[in-house]
PDB file of C-alpha atoms in Angstrom:
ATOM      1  CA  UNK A 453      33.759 -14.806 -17.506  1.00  0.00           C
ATOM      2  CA  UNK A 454      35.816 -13.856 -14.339  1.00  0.00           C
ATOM      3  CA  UNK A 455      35.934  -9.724 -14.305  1.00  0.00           C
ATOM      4  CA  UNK A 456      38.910  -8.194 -11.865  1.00  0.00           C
ATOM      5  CA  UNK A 457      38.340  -5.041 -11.257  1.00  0.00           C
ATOM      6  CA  UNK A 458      41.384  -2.536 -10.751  1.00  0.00           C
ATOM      7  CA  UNK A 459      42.711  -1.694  -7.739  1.00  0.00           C
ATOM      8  CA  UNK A 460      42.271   1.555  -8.007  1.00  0.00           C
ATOM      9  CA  UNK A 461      38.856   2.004  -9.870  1.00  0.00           C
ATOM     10  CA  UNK A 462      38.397   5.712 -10.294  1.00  0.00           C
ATOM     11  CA  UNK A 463      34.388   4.742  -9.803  1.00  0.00           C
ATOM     12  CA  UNK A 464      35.294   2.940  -6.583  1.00  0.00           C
ATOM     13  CA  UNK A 465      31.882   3.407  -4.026  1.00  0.00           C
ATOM     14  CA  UNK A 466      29.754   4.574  -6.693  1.00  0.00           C
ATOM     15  CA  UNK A 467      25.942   2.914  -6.907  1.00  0.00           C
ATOM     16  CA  UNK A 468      25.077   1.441 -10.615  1.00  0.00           C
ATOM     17  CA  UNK A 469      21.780   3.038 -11.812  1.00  0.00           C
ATOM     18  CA  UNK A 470      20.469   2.134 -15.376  1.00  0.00           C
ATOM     19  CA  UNK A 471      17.893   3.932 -16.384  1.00  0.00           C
ATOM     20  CA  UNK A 472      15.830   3.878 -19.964  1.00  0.00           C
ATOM     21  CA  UNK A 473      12.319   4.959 -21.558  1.00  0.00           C
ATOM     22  CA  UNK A 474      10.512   3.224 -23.799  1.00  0.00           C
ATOM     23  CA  UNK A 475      12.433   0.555 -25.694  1.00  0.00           C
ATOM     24  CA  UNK A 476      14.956   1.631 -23.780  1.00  0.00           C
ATOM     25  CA  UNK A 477      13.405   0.546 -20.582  1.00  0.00           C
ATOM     26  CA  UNK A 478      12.879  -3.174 -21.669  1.00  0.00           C
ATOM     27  CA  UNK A 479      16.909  -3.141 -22.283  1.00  0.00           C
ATOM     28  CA  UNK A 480      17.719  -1.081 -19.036  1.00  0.00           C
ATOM     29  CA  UNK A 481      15.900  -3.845 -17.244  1.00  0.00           C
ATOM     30  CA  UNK A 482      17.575  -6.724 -19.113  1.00  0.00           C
ATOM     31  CA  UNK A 483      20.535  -5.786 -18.893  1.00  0.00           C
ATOM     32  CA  UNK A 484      20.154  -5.190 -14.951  1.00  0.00           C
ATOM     33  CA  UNK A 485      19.231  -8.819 -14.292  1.00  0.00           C
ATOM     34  CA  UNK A 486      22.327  -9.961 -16.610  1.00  0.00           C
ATOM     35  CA  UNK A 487      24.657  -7.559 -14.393  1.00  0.00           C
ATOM     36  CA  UNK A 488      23.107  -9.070 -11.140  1.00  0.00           C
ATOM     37  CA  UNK A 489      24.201 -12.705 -12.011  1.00  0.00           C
ATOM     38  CA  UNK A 490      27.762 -11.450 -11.993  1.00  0.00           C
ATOM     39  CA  UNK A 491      27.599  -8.854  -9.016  1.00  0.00           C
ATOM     40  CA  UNK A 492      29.808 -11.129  -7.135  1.00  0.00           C
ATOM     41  CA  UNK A 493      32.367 -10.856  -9.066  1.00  0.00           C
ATOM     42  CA  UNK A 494      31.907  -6.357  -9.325  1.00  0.00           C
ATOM     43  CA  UNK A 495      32.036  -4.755  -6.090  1.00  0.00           C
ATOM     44  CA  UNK A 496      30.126  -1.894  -7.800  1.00  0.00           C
ATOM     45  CA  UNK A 497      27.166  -4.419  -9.444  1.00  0.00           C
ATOM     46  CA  UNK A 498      26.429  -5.500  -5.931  1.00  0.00           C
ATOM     47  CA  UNK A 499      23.846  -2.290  -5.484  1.00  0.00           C
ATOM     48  CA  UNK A 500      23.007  -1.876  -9.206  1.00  0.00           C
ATOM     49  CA  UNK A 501      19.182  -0.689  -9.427  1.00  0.00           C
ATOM     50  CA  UNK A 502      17.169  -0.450 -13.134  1.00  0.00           C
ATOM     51  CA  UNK A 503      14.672   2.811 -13.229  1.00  0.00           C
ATOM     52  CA  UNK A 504      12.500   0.989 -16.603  1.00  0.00           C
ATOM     53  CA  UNK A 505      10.252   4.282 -17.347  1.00  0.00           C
ATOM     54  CA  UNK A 506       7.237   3.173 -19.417  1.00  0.00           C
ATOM     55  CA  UNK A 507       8.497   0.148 -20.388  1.00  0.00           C
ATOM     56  CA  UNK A 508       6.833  -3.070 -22.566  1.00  0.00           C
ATOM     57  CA  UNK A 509       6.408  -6.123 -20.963  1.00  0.00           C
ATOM     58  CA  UNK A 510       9.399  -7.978 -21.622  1.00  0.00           C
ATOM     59  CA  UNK A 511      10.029 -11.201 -19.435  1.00  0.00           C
ATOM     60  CA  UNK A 512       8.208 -14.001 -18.365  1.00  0.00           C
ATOM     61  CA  UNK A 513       6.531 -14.060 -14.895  1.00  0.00           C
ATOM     62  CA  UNK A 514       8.838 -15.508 -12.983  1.00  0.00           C
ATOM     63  CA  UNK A 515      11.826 -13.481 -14.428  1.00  0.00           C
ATOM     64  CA  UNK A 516      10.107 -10.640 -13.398  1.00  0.00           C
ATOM     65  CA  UNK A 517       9.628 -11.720  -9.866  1.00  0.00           C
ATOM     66  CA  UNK A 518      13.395 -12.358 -10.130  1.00  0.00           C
ATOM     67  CA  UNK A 519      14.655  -8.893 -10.733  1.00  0.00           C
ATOM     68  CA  UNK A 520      11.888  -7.415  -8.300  1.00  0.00           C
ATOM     69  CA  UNK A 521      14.050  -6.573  -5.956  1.00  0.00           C
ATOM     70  CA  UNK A 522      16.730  -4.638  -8.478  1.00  0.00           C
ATOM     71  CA  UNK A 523      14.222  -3.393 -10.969  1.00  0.00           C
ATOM     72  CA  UNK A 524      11.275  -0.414 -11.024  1.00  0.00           C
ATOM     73  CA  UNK A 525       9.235  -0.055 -13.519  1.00  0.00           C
ATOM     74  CA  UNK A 526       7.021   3.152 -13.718  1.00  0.00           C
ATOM     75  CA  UNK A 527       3.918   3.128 -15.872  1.00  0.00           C
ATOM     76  CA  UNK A 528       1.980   6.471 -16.356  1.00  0.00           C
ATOM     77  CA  UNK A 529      -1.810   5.753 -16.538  1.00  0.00           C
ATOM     78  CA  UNK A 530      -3.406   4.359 -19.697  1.00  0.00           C
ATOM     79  CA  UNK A 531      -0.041   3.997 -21.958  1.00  0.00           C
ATOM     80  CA  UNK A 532      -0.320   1.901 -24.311  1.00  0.00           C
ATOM     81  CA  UNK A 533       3.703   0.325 -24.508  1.00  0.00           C
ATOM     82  CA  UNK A 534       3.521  -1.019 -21.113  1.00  0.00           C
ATOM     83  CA  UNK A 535       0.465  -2.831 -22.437  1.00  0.00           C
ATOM     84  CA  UNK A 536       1.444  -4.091 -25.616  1.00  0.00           C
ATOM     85  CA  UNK A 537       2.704  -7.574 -26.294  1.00  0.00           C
ATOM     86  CA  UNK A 538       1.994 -10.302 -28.731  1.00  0.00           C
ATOM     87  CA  UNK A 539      -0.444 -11.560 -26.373  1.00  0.00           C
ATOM     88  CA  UNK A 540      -2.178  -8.526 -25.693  1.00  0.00           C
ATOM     89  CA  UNK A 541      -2.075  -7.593 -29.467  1.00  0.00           C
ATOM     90  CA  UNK A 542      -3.794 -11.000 -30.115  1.00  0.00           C
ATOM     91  CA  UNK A 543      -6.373 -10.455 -27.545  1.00  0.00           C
ATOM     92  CA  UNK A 544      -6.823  -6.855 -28.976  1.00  0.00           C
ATOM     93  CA  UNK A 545      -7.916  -8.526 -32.337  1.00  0.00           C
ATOM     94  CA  UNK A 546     -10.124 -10.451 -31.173  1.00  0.00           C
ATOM     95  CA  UNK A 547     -11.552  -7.853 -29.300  1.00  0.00           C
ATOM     96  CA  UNK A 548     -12.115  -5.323 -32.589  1.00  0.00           C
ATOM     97  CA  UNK A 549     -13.371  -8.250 -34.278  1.00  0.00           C
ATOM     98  CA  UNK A 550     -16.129  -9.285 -31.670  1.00  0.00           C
ATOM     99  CA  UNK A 551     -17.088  -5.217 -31.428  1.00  0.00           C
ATOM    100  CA  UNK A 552     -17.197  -5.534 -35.647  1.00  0.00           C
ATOM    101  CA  UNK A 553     -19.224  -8.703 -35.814  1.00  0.00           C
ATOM    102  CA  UNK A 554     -21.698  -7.305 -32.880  1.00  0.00           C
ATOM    103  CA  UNK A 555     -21.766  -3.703 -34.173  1.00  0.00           C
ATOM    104  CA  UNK A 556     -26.433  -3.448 -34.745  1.00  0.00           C
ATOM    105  CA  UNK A 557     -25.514   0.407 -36.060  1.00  0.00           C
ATOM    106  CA  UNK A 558     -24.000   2.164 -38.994  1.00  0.00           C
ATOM    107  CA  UNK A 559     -20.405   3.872 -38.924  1.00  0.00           C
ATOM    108  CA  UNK A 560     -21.536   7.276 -38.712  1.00  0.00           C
ATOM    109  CA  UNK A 561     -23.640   7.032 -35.751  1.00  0.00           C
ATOM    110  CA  UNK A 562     -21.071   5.107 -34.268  1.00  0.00           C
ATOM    111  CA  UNK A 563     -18.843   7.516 -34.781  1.00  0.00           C
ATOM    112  CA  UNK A 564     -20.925  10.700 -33.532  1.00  0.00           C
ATOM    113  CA  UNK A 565     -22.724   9.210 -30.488  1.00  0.00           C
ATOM    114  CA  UNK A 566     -20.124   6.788 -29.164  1.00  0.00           C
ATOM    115  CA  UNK A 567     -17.899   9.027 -27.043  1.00  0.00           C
ATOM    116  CA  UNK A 568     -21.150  10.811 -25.561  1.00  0.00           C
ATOM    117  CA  UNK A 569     -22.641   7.928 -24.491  1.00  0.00           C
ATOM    118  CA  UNK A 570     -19.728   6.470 -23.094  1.00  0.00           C
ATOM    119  CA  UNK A 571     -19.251   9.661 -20.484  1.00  0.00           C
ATOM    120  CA  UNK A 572     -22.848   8.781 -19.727  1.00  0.00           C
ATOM    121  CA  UNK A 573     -22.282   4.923 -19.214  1.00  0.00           C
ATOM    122  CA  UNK A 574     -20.189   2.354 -20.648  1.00  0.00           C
ATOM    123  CA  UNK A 575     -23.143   0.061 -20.231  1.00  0.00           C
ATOM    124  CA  UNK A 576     -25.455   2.043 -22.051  1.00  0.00           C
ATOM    125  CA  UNK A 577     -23.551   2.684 -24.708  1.00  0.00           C
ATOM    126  CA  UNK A 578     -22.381  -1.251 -25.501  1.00  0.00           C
ATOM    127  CA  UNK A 579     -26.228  -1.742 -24.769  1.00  0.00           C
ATOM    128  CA  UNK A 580     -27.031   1.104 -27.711  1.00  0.00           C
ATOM    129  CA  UNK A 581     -24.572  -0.169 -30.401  1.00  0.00           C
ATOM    130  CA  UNK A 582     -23.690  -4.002 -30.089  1.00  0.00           C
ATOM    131  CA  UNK A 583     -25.342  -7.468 -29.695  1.00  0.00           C
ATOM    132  CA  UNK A 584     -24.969  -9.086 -26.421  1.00  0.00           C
ATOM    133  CA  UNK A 585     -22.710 -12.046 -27.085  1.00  0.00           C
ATOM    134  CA  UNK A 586     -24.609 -13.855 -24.406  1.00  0.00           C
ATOM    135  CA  UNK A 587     -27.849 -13.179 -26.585  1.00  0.00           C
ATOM    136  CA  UNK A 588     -29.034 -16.064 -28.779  1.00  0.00           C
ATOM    137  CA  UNK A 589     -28.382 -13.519 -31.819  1.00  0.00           C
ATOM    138  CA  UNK A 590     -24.778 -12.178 -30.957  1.00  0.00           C
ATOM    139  CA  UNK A 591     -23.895 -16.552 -29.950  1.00  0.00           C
ATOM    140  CA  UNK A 592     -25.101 -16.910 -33.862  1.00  0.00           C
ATOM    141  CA  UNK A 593     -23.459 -14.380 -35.143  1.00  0.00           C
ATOM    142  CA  UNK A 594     -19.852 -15.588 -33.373  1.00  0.00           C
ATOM    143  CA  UNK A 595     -20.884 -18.822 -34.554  1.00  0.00           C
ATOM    144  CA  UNK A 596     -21.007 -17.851 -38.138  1.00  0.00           C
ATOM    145  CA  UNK A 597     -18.108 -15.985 -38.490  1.00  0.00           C
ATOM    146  CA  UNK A 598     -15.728 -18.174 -36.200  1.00  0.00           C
ATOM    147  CA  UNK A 599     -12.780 -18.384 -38.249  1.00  0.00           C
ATOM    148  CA  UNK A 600     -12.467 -14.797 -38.497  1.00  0.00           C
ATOM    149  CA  UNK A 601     -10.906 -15.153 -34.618  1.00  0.00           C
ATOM    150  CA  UNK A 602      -8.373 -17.534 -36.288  1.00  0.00           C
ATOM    151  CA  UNK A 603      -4.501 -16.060 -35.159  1.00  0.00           C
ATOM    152  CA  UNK A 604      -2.244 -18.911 -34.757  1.00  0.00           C
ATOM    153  CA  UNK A 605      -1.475 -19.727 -30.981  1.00  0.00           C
ATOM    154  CA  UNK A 606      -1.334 -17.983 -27.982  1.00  0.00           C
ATOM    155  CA  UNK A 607       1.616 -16.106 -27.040  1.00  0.00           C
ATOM    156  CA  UNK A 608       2.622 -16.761 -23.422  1.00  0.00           C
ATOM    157  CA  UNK A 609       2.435 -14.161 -20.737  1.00  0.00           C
ATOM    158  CA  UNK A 610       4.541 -10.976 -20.374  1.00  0.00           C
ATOM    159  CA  UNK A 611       4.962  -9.056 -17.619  1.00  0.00           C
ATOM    160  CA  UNK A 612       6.504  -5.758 -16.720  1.00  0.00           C
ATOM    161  CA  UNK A 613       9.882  -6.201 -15.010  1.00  0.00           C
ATOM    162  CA  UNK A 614      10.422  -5.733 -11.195  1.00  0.00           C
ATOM    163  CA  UNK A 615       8.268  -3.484  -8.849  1.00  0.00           C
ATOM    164  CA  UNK A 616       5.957  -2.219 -10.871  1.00  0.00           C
ATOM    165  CA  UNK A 617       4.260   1.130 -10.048  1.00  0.00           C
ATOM    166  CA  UNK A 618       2.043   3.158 -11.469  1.00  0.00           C
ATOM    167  CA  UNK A 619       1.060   6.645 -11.749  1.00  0.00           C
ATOM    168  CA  UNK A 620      -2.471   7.506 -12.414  1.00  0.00           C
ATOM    169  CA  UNK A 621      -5.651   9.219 -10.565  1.00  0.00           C
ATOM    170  CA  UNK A 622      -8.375   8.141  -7.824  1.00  0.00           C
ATOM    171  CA  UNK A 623     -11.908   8.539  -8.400  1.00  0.00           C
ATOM    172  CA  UNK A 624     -12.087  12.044  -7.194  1.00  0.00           C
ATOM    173  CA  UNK A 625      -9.243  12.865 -10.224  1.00  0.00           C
ATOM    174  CA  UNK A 626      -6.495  13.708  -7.623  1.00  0.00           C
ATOM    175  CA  UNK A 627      -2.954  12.083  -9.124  1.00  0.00           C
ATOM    176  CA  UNK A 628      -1.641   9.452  -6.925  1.00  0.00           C
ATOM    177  CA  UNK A 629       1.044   6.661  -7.328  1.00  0.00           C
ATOM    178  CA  UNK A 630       0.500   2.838  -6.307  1.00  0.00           C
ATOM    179  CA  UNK A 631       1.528  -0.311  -6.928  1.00  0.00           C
ATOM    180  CA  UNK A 632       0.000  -1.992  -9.966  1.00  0.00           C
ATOM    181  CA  UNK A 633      -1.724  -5.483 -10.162  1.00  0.00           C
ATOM    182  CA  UNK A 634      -0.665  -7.837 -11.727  1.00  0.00           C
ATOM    183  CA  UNK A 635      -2.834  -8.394 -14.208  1.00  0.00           C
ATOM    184  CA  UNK A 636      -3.023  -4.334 -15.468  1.00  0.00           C
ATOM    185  CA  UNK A 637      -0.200  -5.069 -18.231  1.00  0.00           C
ATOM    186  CA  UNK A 638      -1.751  -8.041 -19.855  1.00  0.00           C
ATOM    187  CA  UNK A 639      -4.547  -6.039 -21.939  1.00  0.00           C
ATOM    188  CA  UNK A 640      -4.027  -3.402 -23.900  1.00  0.00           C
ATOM    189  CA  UNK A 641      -6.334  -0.032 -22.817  1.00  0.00           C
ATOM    190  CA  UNK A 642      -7.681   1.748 -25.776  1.00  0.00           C
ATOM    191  CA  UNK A 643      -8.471   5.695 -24.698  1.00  0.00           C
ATOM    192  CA  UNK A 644      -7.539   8.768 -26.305  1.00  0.00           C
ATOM    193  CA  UNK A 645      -4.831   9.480 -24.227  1.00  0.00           C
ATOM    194  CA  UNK A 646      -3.113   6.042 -24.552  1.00  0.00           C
ATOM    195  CA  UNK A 647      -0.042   7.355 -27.126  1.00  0.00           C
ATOM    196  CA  UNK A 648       0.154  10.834 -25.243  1.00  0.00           C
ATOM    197  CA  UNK A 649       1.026   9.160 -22.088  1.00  0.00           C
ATOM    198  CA  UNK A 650       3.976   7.546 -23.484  1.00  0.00           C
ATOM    199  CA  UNK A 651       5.824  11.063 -25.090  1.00  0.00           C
ATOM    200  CA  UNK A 652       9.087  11.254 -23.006  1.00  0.00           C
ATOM    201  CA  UNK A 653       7.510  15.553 -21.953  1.00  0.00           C
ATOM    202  CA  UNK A 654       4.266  14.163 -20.697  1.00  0.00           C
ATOM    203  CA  UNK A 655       5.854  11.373 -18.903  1.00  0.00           C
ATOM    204  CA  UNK A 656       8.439  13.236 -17.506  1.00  0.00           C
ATOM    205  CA  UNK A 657       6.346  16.147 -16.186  1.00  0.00           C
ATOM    206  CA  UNK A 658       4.017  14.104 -14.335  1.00  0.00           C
ATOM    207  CA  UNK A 659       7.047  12.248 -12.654  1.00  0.00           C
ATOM    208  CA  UNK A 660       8.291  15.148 -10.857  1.00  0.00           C
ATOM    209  CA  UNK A 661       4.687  15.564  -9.876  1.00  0.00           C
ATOM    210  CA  UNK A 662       4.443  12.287  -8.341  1.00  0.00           C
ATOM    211  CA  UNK A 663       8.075  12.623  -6.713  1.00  0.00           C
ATOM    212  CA  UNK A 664       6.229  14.630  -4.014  1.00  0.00           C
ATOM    213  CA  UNK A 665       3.343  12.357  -3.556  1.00  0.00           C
ATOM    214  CA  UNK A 666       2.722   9.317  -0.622  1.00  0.00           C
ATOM    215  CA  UNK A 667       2.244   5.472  -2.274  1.00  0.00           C
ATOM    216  CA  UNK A 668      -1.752   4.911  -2.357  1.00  0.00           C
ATOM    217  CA  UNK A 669      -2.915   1.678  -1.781  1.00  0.00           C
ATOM    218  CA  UNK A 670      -3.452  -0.633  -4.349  1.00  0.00           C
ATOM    219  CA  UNK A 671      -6.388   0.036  -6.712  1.00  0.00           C
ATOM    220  CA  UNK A 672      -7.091  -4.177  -6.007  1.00  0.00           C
ATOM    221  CA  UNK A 673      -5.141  -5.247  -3.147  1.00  0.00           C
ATOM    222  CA  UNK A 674      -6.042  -8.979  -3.613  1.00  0.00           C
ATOM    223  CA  UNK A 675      -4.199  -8.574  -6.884  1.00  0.00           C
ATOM    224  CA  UNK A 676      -1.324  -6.237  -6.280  1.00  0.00           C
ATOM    225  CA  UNK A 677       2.217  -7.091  -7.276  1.00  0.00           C
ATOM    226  CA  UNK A 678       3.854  -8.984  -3.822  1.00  0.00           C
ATOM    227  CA  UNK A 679       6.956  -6.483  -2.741  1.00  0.00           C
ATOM    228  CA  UNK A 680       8.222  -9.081  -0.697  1.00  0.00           C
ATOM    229  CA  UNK A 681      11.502 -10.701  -0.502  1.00  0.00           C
ATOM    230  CA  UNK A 682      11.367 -13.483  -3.389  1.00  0.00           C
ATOM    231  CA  UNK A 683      11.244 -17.170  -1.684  1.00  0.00           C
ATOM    232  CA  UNK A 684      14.018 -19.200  -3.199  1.00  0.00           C
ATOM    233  CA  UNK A 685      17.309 -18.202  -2.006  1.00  0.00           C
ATOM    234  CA  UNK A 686      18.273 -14.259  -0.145  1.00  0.00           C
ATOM    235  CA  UNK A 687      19.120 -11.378  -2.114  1.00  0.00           C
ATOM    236  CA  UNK A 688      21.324  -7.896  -1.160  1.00  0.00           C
ATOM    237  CA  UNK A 689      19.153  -6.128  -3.080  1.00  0.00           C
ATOM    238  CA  UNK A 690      15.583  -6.880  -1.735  1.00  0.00           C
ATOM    239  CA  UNK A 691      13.341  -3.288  -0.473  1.00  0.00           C
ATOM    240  CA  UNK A 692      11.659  -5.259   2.201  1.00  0.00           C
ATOM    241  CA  UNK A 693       7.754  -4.137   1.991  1.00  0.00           C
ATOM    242  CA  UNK A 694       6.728  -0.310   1.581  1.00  0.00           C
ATOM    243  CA  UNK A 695       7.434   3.080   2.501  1.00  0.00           C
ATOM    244  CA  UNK A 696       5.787   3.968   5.657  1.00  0.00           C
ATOM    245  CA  UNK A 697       2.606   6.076   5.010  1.00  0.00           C
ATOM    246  CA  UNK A 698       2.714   9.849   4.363  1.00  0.00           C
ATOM    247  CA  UNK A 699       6.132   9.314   2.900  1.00  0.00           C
ATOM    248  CA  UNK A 700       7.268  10.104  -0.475  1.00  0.00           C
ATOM    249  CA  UNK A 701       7.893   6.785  -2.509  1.00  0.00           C
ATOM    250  CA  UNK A 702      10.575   8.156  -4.733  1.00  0.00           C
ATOM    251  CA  UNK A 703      12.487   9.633  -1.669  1.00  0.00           C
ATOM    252  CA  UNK A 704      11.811   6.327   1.267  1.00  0.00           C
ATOM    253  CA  UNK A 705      11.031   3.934  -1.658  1.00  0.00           C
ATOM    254  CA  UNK A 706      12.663   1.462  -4.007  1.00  0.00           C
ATOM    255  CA  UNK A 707      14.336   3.896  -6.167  1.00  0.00           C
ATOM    256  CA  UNK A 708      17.063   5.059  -3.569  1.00  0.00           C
ATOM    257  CA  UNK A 709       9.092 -17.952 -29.374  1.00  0.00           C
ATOM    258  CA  UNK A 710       7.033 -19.452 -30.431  1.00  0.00           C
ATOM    259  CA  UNK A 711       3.695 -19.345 -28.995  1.00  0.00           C
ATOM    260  CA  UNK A 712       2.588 -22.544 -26.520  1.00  0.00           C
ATOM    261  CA  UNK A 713      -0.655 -21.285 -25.613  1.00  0.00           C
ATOM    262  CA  UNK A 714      -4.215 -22.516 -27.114  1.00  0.00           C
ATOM    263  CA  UNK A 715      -5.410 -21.537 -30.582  1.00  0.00           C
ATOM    264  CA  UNK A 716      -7.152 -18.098 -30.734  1.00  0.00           C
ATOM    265  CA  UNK A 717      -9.728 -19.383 -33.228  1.00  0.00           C
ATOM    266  CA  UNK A 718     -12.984 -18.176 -31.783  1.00  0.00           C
ATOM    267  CA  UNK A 719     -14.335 -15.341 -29.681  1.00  0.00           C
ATOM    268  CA  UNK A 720     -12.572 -14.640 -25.857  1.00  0.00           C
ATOM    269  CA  UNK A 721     -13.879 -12.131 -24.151  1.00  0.00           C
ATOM    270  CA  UNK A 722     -17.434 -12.457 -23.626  1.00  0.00           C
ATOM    271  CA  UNK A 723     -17.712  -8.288 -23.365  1.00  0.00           C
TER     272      UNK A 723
END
């Protein structure tokens, strides 16, 4: 439809900012790409940005590329909405299943010596308590019990929306902000902190936090989400590449179906 806007609009110069968490930050950053296909026609659309705070994953891959330049979406270490899509669900599954299947101890020392071991290695502690799949007992095993994998198709692909960054800590446990890869919203990461990192307080609290602190470098740069202009056709919106070094990313940054897919019928991940 053709919007006029009034002559006089009382909210005449004023920048667009849509901002949601949650739920909330899936709509905020679907409703910013509708609003961009008619920013022509809105003087005050034409600098619209979308703040998506902890937000699922909610459009396709190239969609998201689309509203890069319009859209942020913040992510605050191991939350578990950000993660969590039918895909990712479905790949979860199969997951718990495998870990069932290749479990070689009972429950309760599972459940006593598990988190120990793990601060002490991850290896050691997969070593301790499951088959190797790659062993000629855990291949049997999967063998046997193949149609427990069985989940219909494979959902497609979702992907957070825009620039997305992400607010977690180095290996020397100082907090830091970077730019995500690409591939960090596809799988969903079980800890104990992955439902506390989504309450609105704790997300909240470690954003003003972060306000203060320089963009790290990617934790994989070969994989990091491109900030660059999108290729097919120029946009008023686009943050060409990233704050300078030293400065703060909030203040010089961007803020200013039907599954398709292959049958999940037998084991995926091969740890």
């Amino acid at each position: 439809p053709q919007l006029t806007p009034r002559p006089r609009e009382p909210t005449a110069g004023f920048r667009l900012i849509i901002v949601g968490h949650s739920l909330g930050g899936g709509a905020s950053a679907i409703l910013a790409l509708l609003l961009s296909n008619i920013s022509s026609q809105v003087p005050g659309y034409a600098s619209l940005h979308a703040l998506a705070l902890s937000p699922p994953p909610v459009l396709s891959p190239k969609a998201a590329q689309t509203c890069r330049p319009f859209v942020t979406s913040l992510v605050l270490d191991s939350d578990l909405v950000p993660r969590m899509s039918l895909r990712s669900i479905q790949l979860l599954r199969a997951r718990m299943v495998q870990a069932l299947l290749l479990s070689r101890q009972p429950k309760w020392k599972i459940l006593l010596l598990l988190g120990p071991l793990r601060l002490i290695s991850s290896k050691l502690a997969a070593d301790r308590f499951l088959h190797s799949p790659h062993s000629a007992l855990g291949r049997s095993i999967l063998e046997r019990h193949e149609s427990m994998f069985a989940s219909g198709p494979l959902e497609p692909e979702l992907h957070l929306a825009g620039l997305a960054m992400m607010m977690d800590r180095d290996g020397t446990r100082k907090p830091r902000v970077r730019l995500m890869a690409k591939s960090e919203c596809l799988a969903i990461k079980v800890t104990h902190t992955m439902v506390w990192h989504h309450m609105p307080d704790v997300f909240f609290t470690r954003l003003l936090a972060a306000a203060r602190l320089p963009l790290a470098d990617p934790a994989d740069p070969d994989d990091a989400c491109d900030i660059s202009p999108p290729e097919a056709g120029p946009s008023r919106h686009v943050t060409r590449g990233r704050p300078a070094a030293g400065r703060a990313w909030i203040r010089g940054g961007p803020v200013g179906r039907s599954g398709g897919g292959p049958d999940l019928a037998r084991p995926l991940l091969a740890d």
